[in-house]
Amino acid sequence: MTTAEPYEPVQYHWFFNQQVDSRDSWQPFSREDSQRLEDAFSRGKNATEDVVVATEGRRYDVRLRERRRYAVYWEQTPTEVRRCSWFHKGNKDINFSPYTEELCEILEDAYMIAVTLNEWKSDLELPTGETVILHNPKLMTQHQNSCKDFPPSPTNRAQPRTLKRGIENISIEIPEGEPEIVDHLVFMVHGIGPACDIRLRSIVHCVNEFRNASNGLINTHFSQGESTSTIGRVEYLPVNWHRVLHGETTGVDKDIERITLPSISRLRQFSNDTVLDLFFYNSATYCQTIVDTVASEINSLHSLFLQRHPSFTGNVSLAGHSLGSLILFDLLTNQKIDSVATGHEELHDNDPKIGTACCSFNTLEDALKGQGFEEHLKILQREKVDIDSLMLCSERDLKDIGIPLGPRKKIMNFVKKWKHSRAGSGHAAHSSGLGVRSANEHQTPTTSAVDYQHFDVGIGQVSIDYPQFAFHPQAFFALGSPIGMFLIVRGLKRIDPNYSFPTCKSFYNIFHPFDPVAYRIEPMILPSDVNLPAMLMPHHKGRKRMHLELKEGLNRVSSDLFGSLRMVWQSISQVPTPALAEGGVNSMSPIEEPEDSPMEQEEKIMKVGMLNRGRRIDYVLQETPIESFNEYLFAIQSHLCYWESEDTALLVMKEIYEHFPVASSQS
């Protein structure tokens, strides 16, 4: 009789459910988060209130009693959370899945008895109707029971599920935990449409990819700073404006649907969801909605981030993809230097009554009662208008639902003052100082010739009020950006080299060479006779891609060979004469001085304007070998590649950590 081994309690690990292609996919928390959840679970067993644990860089809160995981910074359906110890996998399954906590307890009790008594090969009936056989500590199987009238098929009998006890016995990668300290915050604004990459994923998923790439680069390129705790991490938060523009508040989707032709419905629906965003941004009415939404969302996320990270002392940057970069460019162009309060205080209106009222209410009812608009509350409630949707209403909207002229004028004035307080210090007009109309007066897409003080020509742009950010950004990263094209179309031919954003000193225009939407910025700043190619971004592994090196080598060899042949031909074709000999060196050499190469031109140019503090602005990614075979085939993909581009993330990281006491281990 063999001696029974001592029983050791199982180690629990926490998982959360994530839907992948409409199927459950259980993902483990990092070891740090799992231990944090386990500690809170142990402390809160007898607690009367639900315990909330911040996880995944404080981007998600787990409510232990509910066993639910909630997103903090964006809208997302809550997902189930489990405290796991036993796992199962069928022959056709790729990964192990955790049992419910109730079944885990039943299995663990049976396992403890088997180990203690050293009695194995016993059958355990589960409440689900299945049978588990504990053959030995290393082999445990689950079998599907069947009704008496329908005996199991030989296939089912021969394919039991495999059981594993403890996370150490299943092949699964536990994610690395993120540092608690955040060095820098980056807000990322999407372009047209609800999907952001070739896989039709949302802005949240794409920003998660970019964050993962950034965290990986800290391990590989800033390992010295990480090991010495000199640096922490960079947080990236998504900014979603498409949801508000196409939501029920504006009603634009229903209006467009009424005039949409029924043919080729899928293509027309795609066009309505994506391409029309470009036209909306050139509309006075919806352009105001878009810039208000972007600025309000960024300021709200910034305030929420500071609440969850009270010790944060780092800087903030902005990144925009496609149309999102143009939105940020216009916002940054129209910021006021004195628009941000010291520290993280919010600025209110000069009128103390309005300023207090705008920040003292939590509901629409409180807001209207505080201003004497109680009699109109029922009308707004009937139309399901809340605080946020009221901010997006125009005067015409209020007129259409039956609010008289006098009250709606007062309400619109109150809304304007509220946005003024909420956004930071109110709305700034174009930097020319020309008077512009408030948002409620934009009933038709009128335009005004806006005279930017820093530009040499006027621009025909819709006249709107630009809200202010609650911070001064350190840098602005434009990814696959059409900014240059839009500026040309607006009538701008040249950007003053001395111009810089009022509140942001760094600007990077990053693009893939095959991106059909991207345009350059530097040619609008440099003299017209200077042909300066964009800066080639370094590969994140520290060298140029091999096919590009080979291409450059072949070009260099062919250039040298052609130059040598030309010199030989010129030397044998010339007839020596005394006249030529007396003409001196210049007359003897028929070879003209070559024009400056791009590299020599770059060396002569000390700075490329002030948009990036005199440094280069245009940066081009290196195409992959497969992309180089057919640039047309990969054109669309190239416009959506930035979210997973480690080269792009590396450039962002180098700017962020430029002044930190740590250098990148690979240049």
XYZ file of C-alpha atoms in Angstrom:
667
model
C 0.000 0.000 0.000
C 1.499 3.318 -1.072
C 1.690 6.221 1.317
C -0.658 9.109 0.597
C 1.022 12.398 -0.300
C 0.178 15.438 1.813
C -2.573 17.619 0.382
C -1.570 21.121 -0.711
C -4.304 23.700 -1.396
C -4.621 24.814 -4.997
C -3.391 28.241 -6.083
C -6.156 30.390 -7.513
C -5.809 32.727 -10.481
C -8.362 35.253 -11.722
C -9.660 35.278 -15.305
C -12.037 37.482 -17.296
C -14.234 36.559 -20.240
C -13.609 38.200 -23.588
C -15.795 37.608 -26.636
C -13.808 36.629 -29.746
C -15.885 35.972 -32.864
C -18.999 35.582 -30.659
C -17.306 32.869 -28.613
C -16.131 32.891 -25.018
C -12.404 33.377 -24.582
C -11.108 33.384 -21.023
C -8.064 35.570 -20.483
C -5.902 35.580 -17.343
C -5.216 38.722 -15.380
C -1.561 39.555 -14.806
C 0.007 38.009 -11.720
C -0.024 41.378 -9.968
C -3.692 42.002 -10.748
C -4.656 38.434 -9.843
C -2.886 38.713 -6.496
C -4.558 42.080 -5.917
C -7.950 40.508 -6.592
C -7.177 37.509 -4.377
C -6.130 39.751 -1.490
C -9.273 41.847 -1.836
C -11.364 38.684 -2.011
C -9.818 37.399 1.213
C -10.369 40.701 3.005
C -13.898 41.203 1.737
C -15.457 37.817 2.528
C -17.497 39.282 5.363
C -17.872 42.782 3.905
C -21.400 44.127 3.461
C -20.479 46.370 0.512
C -19.068 45.368 -2.832
C -15.287 45.600 -3.137
C -13.909 47.340 -6.239
C -10.396 46.575 -7.462
C -8.658 48.606 -10.175
C -6.871 46.402 -12.728
C -4.972 46.602 -16.039
C -3.352 49.959 -15.435
C -6.518 51.231 -13.702
C -8.399 51.092 -16.980
C -10.834 48.470 -15.647
C -12.597 48.083 -12.309
C -13.550 44.639 -11.025
C -16.539 44.453 -8.694
C -15.872 41.315 -6.729
C -19.378 40.632 -5.486
C -20.818 40.974 -8.987
C -17.868 39.151 -10.526
C -17.930 41.750 -13.289
C -15.204 43.761 -15.012
C -16.116 47.336 -16.036
C -14.261 49.637 -18.430
C -13.487 53.042 -16.921
C -12.630 55.321 -19.842
C -14.935 54.021 -22.592
C -18.273 52.309 -23.089
C -18.033 48.536 -23.041
C -20.336 45.740 -21.974
C -19.261 44.409 -18.545
C -17.598 41.001 -18.709
C -17.663 38.055 -16.319
C -14.793 37.450 -13.905
C -13.894 34.128 -12.234
C -11.628 32.947 -9.444
C -10.245 29.859 -11.148
C -8.451 26.698 -10.076
C -9.722 23.881 -12.339
C -9.685 23.884 -16.154
C -10.986 21.665 -18.968
C -10.268 21.201 -22.678
C -11.773 19.032 -25.375
C -9.910 17.468 -28.270
C -11.074 20.214 -30.650
C -10.380 23.059 -28.236
C -7.209 25.090 -28.519
C -7.026 26.433 -24.978
C -8.135 25.332 -21.537
C -11.259 27.007 -20.146
C -11.961 27.509 -16.435
C -14.805 25.829 -14.615
C -17.277 27.911 -12.670
C -16.265 28.675 -9.111
C -18.953 26.305 -7.767
C -17.651 23.393 -9.842
C -14.077 24.272 -8.873
C -14.997 23.848 -5.212
C -16.650 20.470 -5.886
C -13.637 19.220 -7.847
C -11.176 20.501 -5.253
C -13.032 18.769 -2.404
C -13.036 15.492 -4.337
C -9.359 15.884 -5.133
C -8.500 16.591 -1.479
C -10.308 13.424 -0.364
C -8.599 11.329 -3.044
C -5.160 12.629 -2.083
C -5.731 12.277 1.644
C -7.126 8.733 1.435
C -4.994 7.789 -1.567
C -8.119 6.459 -3.288
C -8.352 7.097 -7.016
C -10.352 5.983 -10.049
C -13.561 7.115 -8.379
C -16.449 8.639 -10.307
C -17.706 12.101 -9.418
C -21.127 13.189 -10.630
C -21.262 16.925 -11.380
C -24.459 19.000 -11.068
C -24.242 19.553 -14.840
C -24.923 15.850 -15.435
C -21.351 15.012 -16.431
C -19.016 12.522 -14.771
C -15.437 13.200 -13.737
C -13.017 10.324 -13.171
C -9.953 11.022 -10.988
C -7.546 8.396 -12.325
C -4.493 9.744 -10.490
C -3.040 13.147 -9.539
C -1.829 13.652 -13.112
C -4.759 12.215 -15.093
C -8.364 13.346 -14.676
C -11.089 13.178 -17.317
C -14.650 14.353 -17.791
C -17.255 12.254 -19.618
C -20.587 13.314 -21.066
C -23.521 11.391 -19.612
C -26.479 10.600 -21.829
C -30.112 9.678 -21.443
C -31.004 6.019 -21.021
C -33.000 6.049 -24.249
C -30.036 7.461 -26.177
C -26.754 5.751 -25.286
C -23.553 7.650 -26.036
C -21.979 7.141 -29.428
C -18.536 5.520 -29.675
C -17.139 8.890 -30.731
C -18.309 10.601 -27.554
C -17.096 7.716 -25.440
C -13.638 7.864 -26.935
C -13.180 11.635 -26.584
C -13.416 12.677 -22.949
C -12.408 16.131 -21.813
C -9.071 16.606 -20.121
C -9.010 18.207 -16.663
C -6.145 20.158 -15.117
C -5.759 21.431 -11.594
C -3.987 24.763 -11.123
C -2.774 27.279 -13.641
C 0.768 25.885 -13.514
C -0.464 22.720 -15.273
C -1.930 24.409 -18.336
C 0.042 26.040 -21.129
C -1.071 29.655 -20.922
C 0.830 32.918 -21.093
C 0.269 35.147 -18.094
C 0.557 38.808 -19.156
C 3.183 40.986 -17.599
C 1.836 43.529 -15.159
C 2.064 47.233 -15.979
C 4.067 49.653 -13.806
C 1.938 51.716 -11.461
C 3.744 54.953 -12.323
C 2.545 56.688 -15.497
C 5.145 58.972 -17.065
C 3.049 60.314 -19.907
C -0.547 60.353 -21.143
C -1.468 60.206 -24.842
C -4.981 60.724 -26.219
C -5.563 58.995 -29.572
C -8.319 60.270 -31.900
C -9.669 58.043 -34.679
C -10.462 58.973 -38.270
C -13.579 58.348 -40.358
C -15.971 55.530 -39.538
C -16.443 53.289 -36.503
C -13.686 50.831 -37.516
C -10.013 51.756 -37.346
C -7.994 48.959 -38.914
C -8.087 46.349 -41.657
C -9.741 43.890 -39.260
C -12.601 46.347 -38.655
C -11.773 46.726 -34.986
C -12.894 49.659 -32.866
C -10.713 52.504 -31.635
C -10.536 50.816 -28.214
C -9.020 47.615 -29.624
C -6.606 49.510 -31.862
C -5.365 51.708 -29.028
C -4.901 48.563 -26.941
C -2.648 47.228 -29.713
C -0.629 50.435 -29.745
C -0.306 50.352 -25.960
C 0.929 46.758 -26.076
C 3.533 47.715 -28.691
C 4.646 50.619 -26.515
C 4.951 48.440 -23.416
C 7.007 45.933 -25.380
C 9.391 48.681 -26.499
C 9.980 49.709 -22.896
C 11.241 46.188 -22.243
C 13.501 46.115 -25.309
C 14.622 49.714 -25.822
C 14.400 51.274 -22.379
C 15.304 48.261 -20.261
C 17.929 50.188 -18.315
C 15.390 52.775 -17.215
C 12.910 50.030 -16.395
C 15.382 48.049 -14.283
C 16.386 51.141 -12.324
C 12.753 52.303 -11.993
C 13.715 55.532 -13.747
C 10.731 55.207 -16.076
C 7.285 53.740 -15.641
C 4.952 53.514 -18.619
C 2.968 55.542 -21.124
C -0.819 55.448 -20.984
C -2.829 55.669 -24.209
C -6.558 56.451 -24.099
C -8.966 56.317 -27.074
C -11.141 59.285 -28.014
C -14.362 58.311 -29.797
C -16.254 61.089 -31.595
C -17.993 58.941 -34.222
C -20.375 57.508 -31.619
C -21.704 60.955 -30.662
C -21.947 62.254 -34.228
C -23.913 59.211 -35.380
C -25.913 58.798 -32.186
C -29.554 59.600 -31.533
C -28.686 63.063 -30.237
C -27.881 64.513 -33.665
C -30.306 62.325 -35.614
C -28.093 62.643 -38.678
C -28.125 58.916 -39.445
C -31.924 58.844 -39.684
C -31.910 61.898 -41.916
C -29.317 60.343 -44.231
C -31.160 57.018 -44.246
C -34.334 58.666 -45.560
C -32.527 59.900 -48.684
C -30.302 56.867 -49.274
C -31.060 54.794 -52.370
C -32.065 51.166 -51.716
C -29.634 49.657 -54.240
C -26.187 48.313 -53.279
C -27.281 48.729 -49.652
C -24.096 47.455 -48.033
C -21.862 49.795 -50.004
C -24.159 52.743 -49.293
C -24.249 51.902 -45.591
C -20.458 51.765 -45.526
C -20.318 55.138 -47.260
C -22.799 56.651 -44.792
C -20.777 55.375 -41.830
C -17.359 56.431 -43.111
C -16.927 58.696 -46.130
C -19.691 61.068 -45.048
C -17.631 61.989 -41.969
C -15.421 64.054 -44.290
C -18.446 66.044 -45.460
C -19.721 66.425 -41.900
C -16.428 68.004 -40.898
C -16.808 70.582 -43.665
C -20.317 71.419 -42.472
C -20.654 74.356 -40.092
C -23.257 72.528 -38.007
C -21.583 69.150 -37.685
C -18.022 70.473 -37.641
C -18.987 72.296 -34.452
C -20.399 69.054 -33.053
C -17.233 67.140 -33.928
C -14.722 69.593 -32.423
C -16.907 70.048 -29.337
C -17.121 66.276 -28.901
C -13.388 65.695 -29.352
C -12.362 68.484 -26.979
C -15.023 67.622 -24.405
C -14.140 63.925 -24.504
C -10.430 64.633 -24.128
C -10.974 67.039 -21.233
C -13.358 64.622 -19.509
C -10.920 61.722 -19.907
C -8.100 63.937 -18.668
C -10.075 64.867 -15.557
C -11.033 61.233 -14.901
C -7.435 60.108 -15.387
C -6.216 62.641 -12.811
C -8.812 61.373 -10.354
C -7.567 57.797 -10.743
C -3.901 58.832 -10.802
C -3.676 61.663 -8.250
C 0.122 61.499 -8.140
C 0.515 61.943 -11.902
C 2.931 64.777 -12.727
C 3.794 63.916 -16.337
C 2.906 65.615 -19.596
C 0.135 64.945 -22.078
C 0.354 64.443 -25.855
C -2.157 64.035 -28.670
C -2.237 61.591 -31.579
C -4.711 61.543 -34.444
C -5.247 59.133 -37.297
C -6.469 60.306 -40.702
C -9.322 62.820 -40.222
C -8.676 62.701 -36.475
C -5.308 64.352 -37.060
C -6.954 67.189 -38.996
C -9.432 67.734 -36.160
C -6.578 67.977 -33.665
C -4.580 70.233 -35.985
C -7.473 72.693 -36.207
C -8.018 72.566 -32.455
C -4.328 73.126 -31.692
C -4.167 75.991 -34.176
C -6.941 77.742 -32.269
C -5.766 77.272 -28.686
C -5.050 80.229 -26.421
C -1.823 80.331 -24.464
C -3.524 81.550 -21.298
C -6.412 79.068 -21.516
C -5.152 76.582 -18.935
C -5.393 77.089 -15.200
C -2.400 76.479 -13.004
C -2.184 72.949 -11.695
C -5.253 70.942 -12.683
C -7.925 73.480 -11.706
C -10.852 74.073 -14.022
C -11.491 77.598 -15.296
C -14.970 79.043 -14.996
C -16.739 81.906 -16.678
C -16.149 85.470 -15.542
C -19.725 85.598 -14.347
C -19.602 83.980 -10.888
C -23.261 83.010 -11.075
C -22.875 81.223 -14.394
C -19.556 79.688 -13.411
C -20.989 78.272 -10.199
C -24.144 77.023 -11.857
C -22.268 75.276 -14.626
C -20.282 73.165 -12.205
C -22.740 72.584 -9.375
C -25.362 70.339 -10.987
C -25.385 66.637 -11.688
C -28.674 66.266 -13.591
C -30.629 68.189 -16.194
C -33.274 68.938 -13.578
C -30.719 70.561 -11.260
C -29.298 72.591 -14.138
C -32.627 74.027 -15.298
C -33.969 74.694 -11.816
C -30.814 76.582 -10.965
C -31.458 78.948 -13.868
C -35.222 79.276 -13.540
C -36.164 77.037 -16.490
C -38.297 74.552 -14.532
C -41.358 75.020 -16.742
C -39.472 73.722 -19.798
C -38.078 70.652 -18.047
C -40.991 68.381 -19.038
C -40.551 69.249 -22.720
C -36.875 68.270 -22.632
C -37.563 65.122 -20.618
C -40.253 64.123 -23.113
C -37.624 64.327 -25.867
C -35.179 62.318 -23.683
C -32.704 65.197 -23.529
C -30.089 64.911 -20.786
C -27.180 67.184 -19.829
C -24.819 65.916 -22.526
C -27.381 65.978 -25.334
C -28.500 69.484 -24.323
C -24.930 70.638 -24.937
C -25.224 69.396 -28.542
C -28.603 71.032 -29.227
C -28.923 74.054 -31.488
C -31.455 76.860 -31.107
C -33.430 75.357 -33.965
C -33.628 72.057 -32.087
C -35.163 73.830 -29.097
C -37.561 75.707 -31.353
C -38.696 72.483 -33.034
C -39.679 70.912 -29.724
C -41.753 73.943 -28.701
C -39.591 76.128 -26.447
C -40.417 79.854 -26.948
C -37.916 82.386 -28.269
C -37.008 84.097 -24.999
C -36.386 80.947 -22.923
C -34.494 79.175 -25.692
C -32.174 82.168 -26.092
C -31.471 82.018 -22.371
C -30.978 78.253 -22.482
C -28.548 78.532 -25.405
C -26.603 81.218 -23.559
C -26.478 78.979 -20.502
C -25.306 76.021 -22.634
C -22.554 78.139 -24.161
C -21.375 79.258 -20.718
C -21.512 75.672 -19.491
C -19.343 74.443 -22.386
C -17.063 77.379 -21.658
C -16.623 76.141 -18.100
C -16.511 72.438 -18.886
C -13.941 72.607 -21.659
C -11.428 74.694 -19.727
C -11.758 78.366 -20.494
C -14.418 78.558 -23.146
C -14.306 78.652 -26.891
C -11.740 80.510 -28.891
C -12.457 81.850 -32.327
C -9.930 81.627 -35.125
C -6.694 83.273 -34.113
C -7.367 86.260 -36.335
C -9.589 87.754 -33.672
C -12.485 88.118 -36.109
C -15.909 87.852 -34.527
C -17.581 84.523 -35.218
C -21.047 83.294 -34.476
C -21.908 80.915 -31.684
C -22.769 77.293 -32.391
C -26.519 77.874 -32.196
C -26.390 80.288 -35.154
C -24.859 77.764 -37.577
C -28.026 76.732 -39.371
C -26.499 76.937 -42.869
C -22.950 76.009 -43.937
C -21.798 79.607 -44.319
C -18.113 80.410 -44.578
C -15.968 83.354 -43.683
C -12.555 84.376 -44.956
C -10.482 83.631 -41.885
C -7.210 85.516 -41.745
C -4.774 83.416 -39.727
C -2.163 85.786 -38.351
C 0.584 83.233 -38.865
C -0.312 82.459 -42.479
C 0.209 84.672 -45.516
C -3.195 84.062 -47.141
C -6.798 83.860 -46.006
C -8.513 80.487 -45.736
C -12.112 79.749 -46.648
C -13.068 77.631 -43.665
C -16.368 77.172 -41.886
C -16.759 79.651 -39.064
C -17.022 77.829 -35.746
C -15.988 78.275 -32.137
C -13.015 76.179 -31.050
C -13.054 74.805 -27.485
C -9.931 74.841 -25.343
C -8.008 71.914 -23.907
C -7.502 71.736 -20.163
C -3.749 71.232 -20.639
C -0.852 72.196 -22.900
C 0.207 69.162 -24.983
C 3.871 68.248 -25.202
C 3.585 66.799 -28.716
C 1.120 66.125 -31.516
C 1.499 62.992 -33.664
C -0.387 62.891 -36.979
C -0.700 59.350 -38.395
C -1.611 58.872 -42.062
C -2.712 62.497 -42.123
C -4.407 64.537 -44.888
C -3.610 67.835 -43.118
C -1.429 69.162 -45.932
C -4.041 68.459 -48.585
C -6.820 70.121 -46.581
C -4.698 73.219 -46.030
C -4.044 73.492 -49.767
C -7.741 73.032 -50.562
C -8.624 75.733 -48.034
C -6.418 78.130 -49.935
C -3.220 77.971 -47.914
C -0.096 77.696 -50.063
C 2.576 78.239 -47.447
C 3.047 77.936 -43.689
C 5.124 80.653 -42.084
C 8.405 79.021 -40.938
C 8.155 80.978 -37.683
C 4.705 79.617 -36.854
C 4.178 77.078 -34.075
C 1.086 75.886 -32.246
C 0.222 78.278 -29.402
C 0.297 75.556 -26.719
C 2.145 72.616 -28.340
C 5.795 72.758 -29.368
C 6.290 69.397 -31.106
C 4.598 68.081 -34.249
C 5.318 64.819 -36.093
C 3.695 63.931 -39.420
C 4.094 60.139 -39.692
C 3.041 58.205 -42.783
C 3.489 54.985 -44.713
C 5.008 55.530 -48.198
C 1.985 53.851 -49.866
C -0.713 55.554 -47.764
C -3.147 57.144 -50.264
C -4.592 59.505 -47.639
C -1.315 60.890 -46.258
C 0.303 64.150 -47.377
C 3.491 65.966 -46.408
C 3.860 69.184 -44.407
C 7.504 70.243 -44.860
C 7.181 71.353 -48.531
C 4.673 73.964 -47.333
C 7.331 75.425 -45.032
C 10.589 75.075 -46.970
C 11.531 77.200 -49.989
C 10.079 75.884 -53.241
C 13.538 75.146 -54.684
C 14.417 72.772 -51.834
C 13.584 69.127 -52.475
C 13.965 67.470 -49.102
C 12.704 63.886 -48.753
C 10.942 62.811 -45.598
C 12.971 61.375 -42.742
C 13.171 57.586 -42.957
C 12.052 56.186 -39.618
C 14.412 53.619 -38.079
C 13.302 50.034 -37.772
C 12.531 49.113 -34.171
C 15.117 46.329 -34.348
C 17.857 48.834 -34.934
C 18.608 48.700 -38.664
C 17.115 49.384 -42.051
C 15.031 46.626 -43.576
C 17.201 44.305 -45.659
C 15.342 44.801 -48.954
C 15.770 48.575 -48.635
C 19.486 48.211 -47.955
C 19.783 45.971 -51.009
C 17.853 48.459 -53.126
C 20.044 51.339 -51.973
C 23.160 49.292 -52.618
C 22.097 48.502 -56.174
C 21.234 52.147 -56.815
C 24.600 53.232 -55.442
C 26.503 50.699 -57.578
C 24.606 51.656 -60.739
C 25.147 55.357 -60.021
C 28.874 54.876 -59.472
C 29.155 52.729 -62.610
C 27.301 55.295 -64.704
C 29.460 58.106 -63.358
C 32.657 56.217 -64.175
C 31.511 55.403 -67.705
C 30.542 59.028 -68.287
C 33.958 60.272 -67.186
C 35.740 57.742 -69.436
C 33.621 58.703 -72.436
C 34.196 62.404 -71.858
C 37.956 61.912 -71.525
C 38.306 60.002 -74.808
C 35.862 62.192 -76.754
C 37.680 65.471 -76.006
C 40.329 66.713 -78.498
C 43.255 68.384 -76.651
C 43.928 71.864 -78.127
C 46.034 74.728 -76.915
C 42.913 76.889 -76.612
C 41.359 74.504 -74.203
C 44.589 74.183 -72.312
C 44.831 77.928 -71.891
C 41.256 78.201 -70.701
C 42.021 77.033 -67.209
C 40.402 74.376 -65.053
C 36.785 75.439 -65.565
C 37.035 75.501 -69.341
C 38.807 72.146 -69.428
C 36.074 70.359 -67.467
C 32.830 69.877 -69.345
C 31.323 68.200 -66.279
C 28.910 70.568 -64.567
C 28.769 70.808 -60.822
C 26.003 68.459 -59.647
C 23.074 69.807 -57.693
C 23.093 69.334 -53.970
C 21.966 65.885 -52.945
C 19.042 65.632 -50.504
C 21.481 64.862 -47.683
C 23.606 67.927 -48.522
C 20.485 70.060 -48.713
C 19.426 68.798 -45.297
C 22.800 69.691 -43.844
C 22.432 73.246 -45.185
C 19.001 73.653 -43.597
C 19.459 74.311 -39.894
C 15.758 74.034 -39.047
C 12.493 73.158 -40.779
C 10.202 75.847 -39.414
C 9.080 75.971 -35.802
C 6.161 73.515 -35.827
C 8.524 70.925 -34.349
C 10.976 73.290 -32.656
C 13.055 73.526 -35.826
C 13.381 69.766 -36.190
C 12.117 67.545 -38.973
C 8.344 67.101 -39.260
C 7.716 64.495 -41.986
C 8.632 60.920 -41.067
C 8.082 57.970 -43.405
C 7.830 54.333 -42.353
C 9.823 51.596 -44.056
C 7.606 49.349 -46.127
C 7.865 45.619 -45.512
C 9.369 43.310 -48.169
C 5.971 41.929 -49.170
C 4.529 45.450 -49.497
C 7.331 46.466 -51.843
C 6.146 43.953 -54.465
C 2.901 45.812 -55.186
C 2.247 49.210 -53.629
C -1.297 49.383 -55.039
C -2.280 46.086 -53.463
C -1.316 47.287 -49.996
C -2.534 50.886 -50.318
C -5.619 50.553 -48.100
C -3.790 48.405 -45.580
C -0.977 50.950 -45.393
C -3.445 53.624 -44.251
C -4.523 51.404 -41.352
C -1.126 50.030 -40.310
C -0.143 52.563 -37.660
C -1.965 50.990 -34.709
C 0.251 47.891 -34.813
C 3.421 49.628 -36.009
C 6.247 49.229 -33.526
C 8.292 51.716 -35.562
C 5.593 54.358 -35.026
C 5.364 53.551 -31.319
C 9.154 53.839 -31.025
C 9.164 57.346 -32.498
C 6.444 58.354 -30.034
C 8.417 56.859 -27.148
C 11.628 58.629 -28.154
C 9.858 61.990 -28.141
C 8.234 61.289 -24.786
C 11.428 60.127 -23.080
C 13.699 62.638 -24.812
C 14.350 64.603 -21.639
C 14.216 61.677 -19.216
C 17.512 60.614 -17.608
C 17.564 57.447 -19.696
C 18.425 56.825 -23.332
C 17.074 54.263 -25.733
C 19.249 51.154 -25.847
C 18.813 51.056 -29.644
C 18.888 54.140 -31.808
